[in-house]
Amino acid sequence: MTAIDAQSQPWWKRGVIYHCYVRSFLDSNGDGIGDLPGLTCKLDALRNGTPSSLGIEGLWLSPVYPSPNRDFGYDISDYRSIDPMYGTMEDFDRLVAGASARGIHLIMDLVVNHSSTEHAWFRQARTSRENPFHDYYLWSDGTNGKPPNNWGSSFGGSAWEWNEQTHEFYLHSFLKEQPDLNWRNHRLRKDIHDIMRFWMDRGVDGFRLDVANYYVKDAQLRGNSHEFVIAQPMPGNPSKTLFIPMSREVYDHTVDQPETHDALREMRGVIDEKPGRMMVGEIAQHTLDQVLSYYGDGQNELNLVFNFFFFVRRFRAKDFRDIIERTLDLLPEDAWPAWVLSSHDVIRAVSRYHCSPPMTKSMIGLLLTLKGTPFLYNGEELGLANTLLPRRLLQDPVAKRYWPLPVGRDGERTPMPWDATPNAGFTTGIPWLPVSAPAMSYSAESADPTSVLSFTRRLSWFRSHHSALNAGDMSIVAGPSDTCLCFTRRSSAEHLTITINLSDQTVAIPRGSFTSDQTPLFNTEEQPSMDSLAPWEVRIADTSA
Ligand code: GLC
Ligand code: CA
């Protein structure tokens, strides 16, 4: 690819996308649950046109549709409205207007592998085999009262649940309250396309597709194979290993079926009906080349695919370099990476890697300088860690199911700490989960120029003003030591060299090397040394000459 400039980059390639877990962001009415008016009044912190905000380009909202909340919004009962818990449609329109006035693009979570059992489609579908919505879901008679095959739910147990009214089983890849939709039904597909158009007409700029590689299942319902493992990644904290000998399901007939790509190409057609719209997909479970196959030819399937591979690697230059190199190699021409370090589903990177604040800065330094779109999970800009919660406070169905195994996702979903008032300014009521690290806060970190927040803002501002960072090519080059990650970014306007010391040791810089000859344009250190890199230092130098 030839070097290109920021101006020709679509917004979803150019800027930072902020992942907002709305329930935990800011509560405006004292019920203990974050909501849309709360988020709207914090938009200036996200982007206000000056370096005193995060300067995000996109804002992805966790699901805010009506939902019985068995899986906190990932079980949707109406795709075309807003849960009263989060506000009204007018509140939503105000959020869209406020975001667009600041140049923030809004992304909705589109959860269409499954609906809620409370959705009108399922309520009808389950009443009779003749019901016109029956075929919107996946059914089987089973054999002798037993499920038809060994497919398991990703949340544990069989993926089949008995429906008394029709005397058959329905499929649920997650909770039994999340029945899987039948993507071979073309009326359903058209309904989903119309839901996308409904939100795009209201000003939504894109969608995050929940478990997008799960849509189509094997038509013959062939059983999945199993492999025997002694060690496997811990659910919720995949960088840790669980040593429990067990037989693990390989999802060979339930995920990554070829027809899923057809469905995504159709959806891309809908996205492309309006300029500047995009979709980013969550592709879970698989190898890097399988994940990257969801870009299609680079133009015709997902615009972005989350790269989750940092979750499962150690915090070492060698590990990161390996993932980055392989990703850049395997990516189809014209496709653009999307990097993630933390989310509402896995332990926060700060806890995963046991980061000190300087180490956190090196990690955010990496996220914001790589070629690709950085996704920043709310709280990550503060350096928030996971919150340890006692069992009685756990809310996540996964945590409840696997207790006492240390899995579950509540620890990364606790509310944002805003200031020094009670409940850290998140709510005037009782927060739905205890507030994260009330000793840290947005206002305290805003006032401290050495905080992780100040660093993140400064780097994000720098990034948005340098086409090499927000649009350029990338090549990994040899750094001053194995513990450093060193790479160049190049646009038609400039050539930058980024060196990140991913270690707690000072690293000597050989005289005459490109890093030593340049006064850094950007640095974590106030007084960078020409001869060495401080522990965890992030240094960006202009190497155009
Ligand atoms: C995705 C979501 C997760 C949810 C699951 C089922 O992985 O990110 O939170 O539980 O899908 O919808
Ligand atoms: Ca509220």
XYZ file of N, CA and C and ligand atoms in Angstrom, residues 21 60 71-72 74-75 109 111 113-114 155 174 178 208 210-211 282 284 343-345 396 398 409 413, ligand 1:
87
model
N -19.210 1.143 28.408
C -20.138 0.227 29.053
C -21.144 1.116 29.784
N -18.423 3.553 20.933
C -19.227 2.317 20.838
C -19.971 2.126 22.156
N -28.159 -11.262 30.393
C -26.738 -11.117 30.043
C -26.454 -9.628 29.796
N -27.000 -8.805 30.647
C -26.772 -7.353 30.613
C -26.811 -6.733 29.222
N -27.099 -8.122 26.307
C -26.763 -8.993 25.170
C -27.900 -9.994 24.913
N -29.040 -9.717 25.506
C -30.264 -10.474 25.264
C -31.336 -9.422 24.978
N -24.132 -1.525 19.469
C -23.846 -2.952 19.557
C -25.002 -3.689 18.882
N -26.567 -7.183 18.357
C -26.477 -8.540 18.898
C -27.514 -9.391 18.180
N -26.801 -12.721 16.746
C -26.681 -14.182 16.697
C -27.886 -14.781 17.413
N -28.360 -14.012 18.409
C -29.473 -14.476 19.226
C -30.295 -13.271 19.652
N -21.621 -20.689 27.602
C -21.718 -20.378 29.031
C -21.928 -21.638 29.876
N -25.541 -19.351 23.891
C -25.169 -18.743 25.184
C -26.235 -19.172 26.210
N -31.221 -16.807 25.630
C -30.675 -16.164 24.417
C -30.781 -17.128 23.225
N -21.180 -2.608 16.100
C -20.238 -3.611 16.579
C -21.034 -4.912 16.573
N -21.818 -8.446 17.546
C -21.565 -9.419 18.596
C -21.389 -10.808 17.972
N -20.417 -11.557 18.452
C -20.122 -12.923 17.972
C -20.506 -13.171 16.510
N -16.841 -8.839 16.361
C -16.213 -9.676 17.382
C -16.156 -11.094 16.829
N -14.787 -14.535 17.817
C -14.225 -15.184 18.997
C -13.686 -16.568 18.630
N -11.589 -5.150 27.626
C -12.999 -5.071 27.229
C -13.874 -5.464 28.412
N -15.188 -5.448 28.176
C -16.132 -5.814 29.232
C -16.203 -7.333 29.420
N -15.435 -8.086 28.637
C -15.493 -9.546 28.714
C -14.240 -10.199 29.288
N -22.785 -11.269 37.029
C -22.607 -11.910 35.726
C -23.037 -13.372 35.798
N -22.114 -15.775 34.088
C -20.952 -16.662 33.933
C -20.264 -16.859 35.285
N -17.174 -11.758 34.729
C -16.781 -10.510 34.098
C -17.159 -9.261 34.877
N -16.294 -4.622 34.950
C -17.485 -3.852 34.579
C -17.919 -2.864 35.655
C -20.177 -11.290 23.320
C -20.329 -10.167 24.306
C -20.568 -10.763 25.656
C -21.842 -11.569 25.618
C -21.800 -12.624 24.503
C -23.158 -13.170 24.205
O -19.062 -12.053 23.566
O -19.229 -9.304 24.246
O -20.618 -9.789 26.670
O -22.060 -12.209 26.835
O -21.320 -12.075 23.301
O -23.959 -12.206 23.563
